[in-house]
PDB file of C-alpha atoms in Angstrom:
ATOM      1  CA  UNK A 884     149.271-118.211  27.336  1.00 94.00           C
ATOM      2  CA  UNK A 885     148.626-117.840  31.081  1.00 93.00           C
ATOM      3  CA  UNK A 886     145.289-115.929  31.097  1.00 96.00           C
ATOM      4  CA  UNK A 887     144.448-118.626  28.006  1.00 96.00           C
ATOM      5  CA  UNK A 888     144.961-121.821  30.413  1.00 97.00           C
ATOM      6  CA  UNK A 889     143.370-120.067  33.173  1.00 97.00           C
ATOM      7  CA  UNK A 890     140.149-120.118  31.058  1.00 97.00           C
ATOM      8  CA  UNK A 891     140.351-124.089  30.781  1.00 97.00           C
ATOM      9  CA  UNK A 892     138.516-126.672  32.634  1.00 97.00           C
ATOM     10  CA  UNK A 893     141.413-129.434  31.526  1.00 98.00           C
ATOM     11  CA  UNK A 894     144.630-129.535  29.719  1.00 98.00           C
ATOM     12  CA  UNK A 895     145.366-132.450  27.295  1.00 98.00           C
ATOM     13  CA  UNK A 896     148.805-132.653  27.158  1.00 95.00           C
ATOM     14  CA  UNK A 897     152.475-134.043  27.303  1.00 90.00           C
ATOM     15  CA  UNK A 898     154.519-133.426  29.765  1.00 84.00           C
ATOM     16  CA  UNK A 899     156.103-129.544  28.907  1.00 89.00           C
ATOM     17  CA  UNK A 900     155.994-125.923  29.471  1.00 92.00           C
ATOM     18  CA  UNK A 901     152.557-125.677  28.806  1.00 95.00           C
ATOM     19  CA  UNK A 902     151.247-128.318  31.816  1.00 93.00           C
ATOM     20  CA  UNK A 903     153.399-126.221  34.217  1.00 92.00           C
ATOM     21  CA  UNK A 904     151.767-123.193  33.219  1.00 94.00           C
ATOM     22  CA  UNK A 905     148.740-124.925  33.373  1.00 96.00           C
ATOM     23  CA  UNK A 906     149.327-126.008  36.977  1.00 93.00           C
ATOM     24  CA  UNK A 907     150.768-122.497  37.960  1.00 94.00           C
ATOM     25  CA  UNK A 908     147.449-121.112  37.019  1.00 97.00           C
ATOM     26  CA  UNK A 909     145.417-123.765  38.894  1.00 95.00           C
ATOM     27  CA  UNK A 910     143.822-125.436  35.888  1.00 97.00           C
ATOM     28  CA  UNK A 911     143.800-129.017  36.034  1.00 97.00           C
ATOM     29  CA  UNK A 912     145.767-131.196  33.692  1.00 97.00           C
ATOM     30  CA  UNK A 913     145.519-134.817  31.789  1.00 97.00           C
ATOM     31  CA  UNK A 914     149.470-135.661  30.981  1.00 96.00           C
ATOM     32  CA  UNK A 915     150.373-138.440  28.628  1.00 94.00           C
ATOM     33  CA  UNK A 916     154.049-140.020  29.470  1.00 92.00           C
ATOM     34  CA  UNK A 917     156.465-141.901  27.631  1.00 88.00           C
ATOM     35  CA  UNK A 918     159.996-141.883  28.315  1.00 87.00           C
ATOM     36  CA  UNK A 919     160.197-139.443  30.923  1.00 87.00           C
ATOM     37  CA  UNK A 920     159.293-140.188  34.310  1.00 87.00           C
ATOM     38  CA  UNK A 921     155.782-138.868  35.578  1.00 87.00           C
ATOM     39  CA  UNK A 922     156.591-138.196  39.217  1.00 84.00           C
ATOM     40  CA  UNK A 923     159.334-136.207  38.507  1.00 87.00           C
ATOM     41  CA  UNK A 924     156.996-133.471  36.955  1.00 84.00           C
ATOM     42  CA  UNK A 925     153.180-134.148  38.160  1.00 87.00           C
ATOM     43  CA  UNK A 926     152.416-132.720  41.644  1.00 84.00           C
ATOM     44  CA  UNK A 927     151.524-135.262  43.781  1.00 85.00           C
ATOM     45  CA  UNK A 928     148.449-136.800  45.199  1.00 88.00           C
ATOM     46  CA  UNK A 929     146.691-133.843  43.549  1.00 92.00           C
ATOM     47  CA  UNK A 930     143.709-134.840  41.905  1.00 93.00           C
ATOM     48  CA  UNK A 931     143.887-132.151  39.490  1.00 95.00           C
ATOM     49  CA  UNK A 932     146.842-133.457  37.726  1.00 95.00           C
ATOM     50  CA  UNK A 933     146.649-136.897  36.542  1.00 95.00           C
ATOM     51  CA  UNK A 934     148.733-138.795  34.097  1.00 94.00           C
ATOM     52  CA  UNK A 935     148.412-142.081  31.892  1.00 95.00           C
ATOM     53  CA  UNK A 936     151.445-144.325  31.021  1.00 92.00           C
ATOM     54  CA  UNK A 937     151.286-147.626  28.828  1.00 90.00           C
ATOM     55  CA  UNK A 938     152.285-150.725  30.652  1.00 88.00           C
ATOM     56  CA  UNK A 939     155.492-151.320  28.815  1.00 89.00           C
ATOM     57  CA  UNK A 940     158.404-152.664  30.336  1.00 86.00           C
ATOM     58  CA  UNK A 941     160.315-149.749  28.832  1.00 85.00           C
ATOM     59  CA  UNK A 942     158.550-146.933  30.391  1.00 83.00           C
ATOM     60  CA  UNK A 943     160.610-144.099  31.578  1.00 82.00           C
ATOM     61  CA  UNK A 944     163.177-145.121  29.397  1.00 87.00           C
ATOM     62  CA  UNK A 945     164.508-141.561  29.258  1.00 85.00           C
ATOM     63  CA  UNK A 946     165.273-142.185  25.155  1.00 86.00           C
ATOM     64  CA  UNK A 947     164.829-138.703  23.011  1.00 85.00           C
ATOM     65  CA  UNK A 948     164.500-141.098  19.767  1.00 88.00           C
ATOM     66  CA  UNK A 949     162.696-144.566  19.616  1.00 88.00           C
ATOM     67  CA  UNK A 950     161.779-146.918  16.851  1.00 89.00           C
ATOM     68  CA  UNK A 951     158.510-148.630  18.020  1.00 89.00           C
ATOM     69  CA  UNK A 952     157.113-145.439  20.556  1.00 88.00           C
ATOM     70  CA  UNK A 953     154.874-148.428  22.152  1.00 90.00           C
ATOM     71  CA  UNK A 954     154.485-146.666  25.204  1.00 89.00           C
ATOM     72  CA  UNK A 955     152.565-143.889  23.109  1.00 89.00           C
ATOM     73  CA  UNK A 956     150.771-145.983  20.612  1.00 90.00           C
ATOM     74  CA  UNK A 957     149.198-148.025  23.705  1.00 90.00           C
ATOM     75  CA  UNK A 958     147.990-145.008  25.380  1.00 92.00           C
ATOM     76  CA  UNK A 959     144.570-144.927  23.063  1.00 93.00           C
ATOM     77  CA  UNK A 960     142.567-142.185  22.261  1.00 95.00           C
ATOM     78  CA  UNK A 961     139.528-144.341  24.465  1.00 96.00           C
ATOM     79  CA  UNK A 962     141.879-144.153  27.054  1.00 95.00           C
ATOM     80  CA  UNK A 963     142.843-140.708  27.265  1.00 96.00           C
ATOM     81  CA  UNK A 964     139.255-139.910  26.687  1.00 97.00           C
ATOM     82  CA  UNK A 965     137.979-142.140  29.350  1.00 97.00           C
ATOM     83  CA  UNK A 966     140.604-140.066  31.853  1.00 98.00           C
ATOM     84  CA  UNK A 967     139.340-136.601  30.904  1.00 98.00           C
ATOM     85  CA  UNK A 968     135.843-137.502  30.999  1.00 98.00           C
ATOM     86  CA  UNK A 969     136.523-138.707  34.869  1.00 97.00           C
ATOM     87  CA  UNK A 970     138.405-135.729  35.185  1.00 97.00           C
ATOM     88  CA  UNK A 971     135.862-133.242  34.154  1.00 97.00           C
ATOM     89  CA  UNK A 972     132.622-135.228  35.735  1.00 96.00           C
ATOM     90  CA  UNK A 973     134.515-135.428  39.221  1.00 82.00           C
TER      91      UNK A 973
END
């Protein structure tokens, strides 16, 4: 999985395994958030690792399990897109 990430420009991705591996091997990462809390797992003020979180009053919420999932369903595909396309232009 390593020497696969290291071959990426950007990782799409929640927050797991995968982004830290990502981030061990220096590739940068786009990190979609929900109910865990993004500063506890992005580096920061590190360009390379950016994350997008819905502006929901019930964000970081910690929940495993959660009826409505708005703060997923308002981060939009545009939005994420938007992000990576900044991401890989900059």
């Amino acid at each position: 999985l390593a020497a696969l990430l290291q071959r990426c420009q950007l990782l799409l991705c929640n927050c797991g395994g995968t982004k830290h591996f990502a981030a061990a091997v220096g590739t940068s990462t786009l990190s979609m958030y929900g109910a865990s809390d993004p500063r506890a797992w992005t580096p920061p003020d590190d360009p390379r690792h950016v994350y997008l979180v819905a502006d929901v009053d019930c964000i970081n919420c910690g929940l495993k399990e959660c009826e409505s999932m708005d703060c997923m369903k308002r981060l939009t595909p545009d939005r994420v897109i938007e992000a990576a396309q900044k991401m890989l232009e900059g």
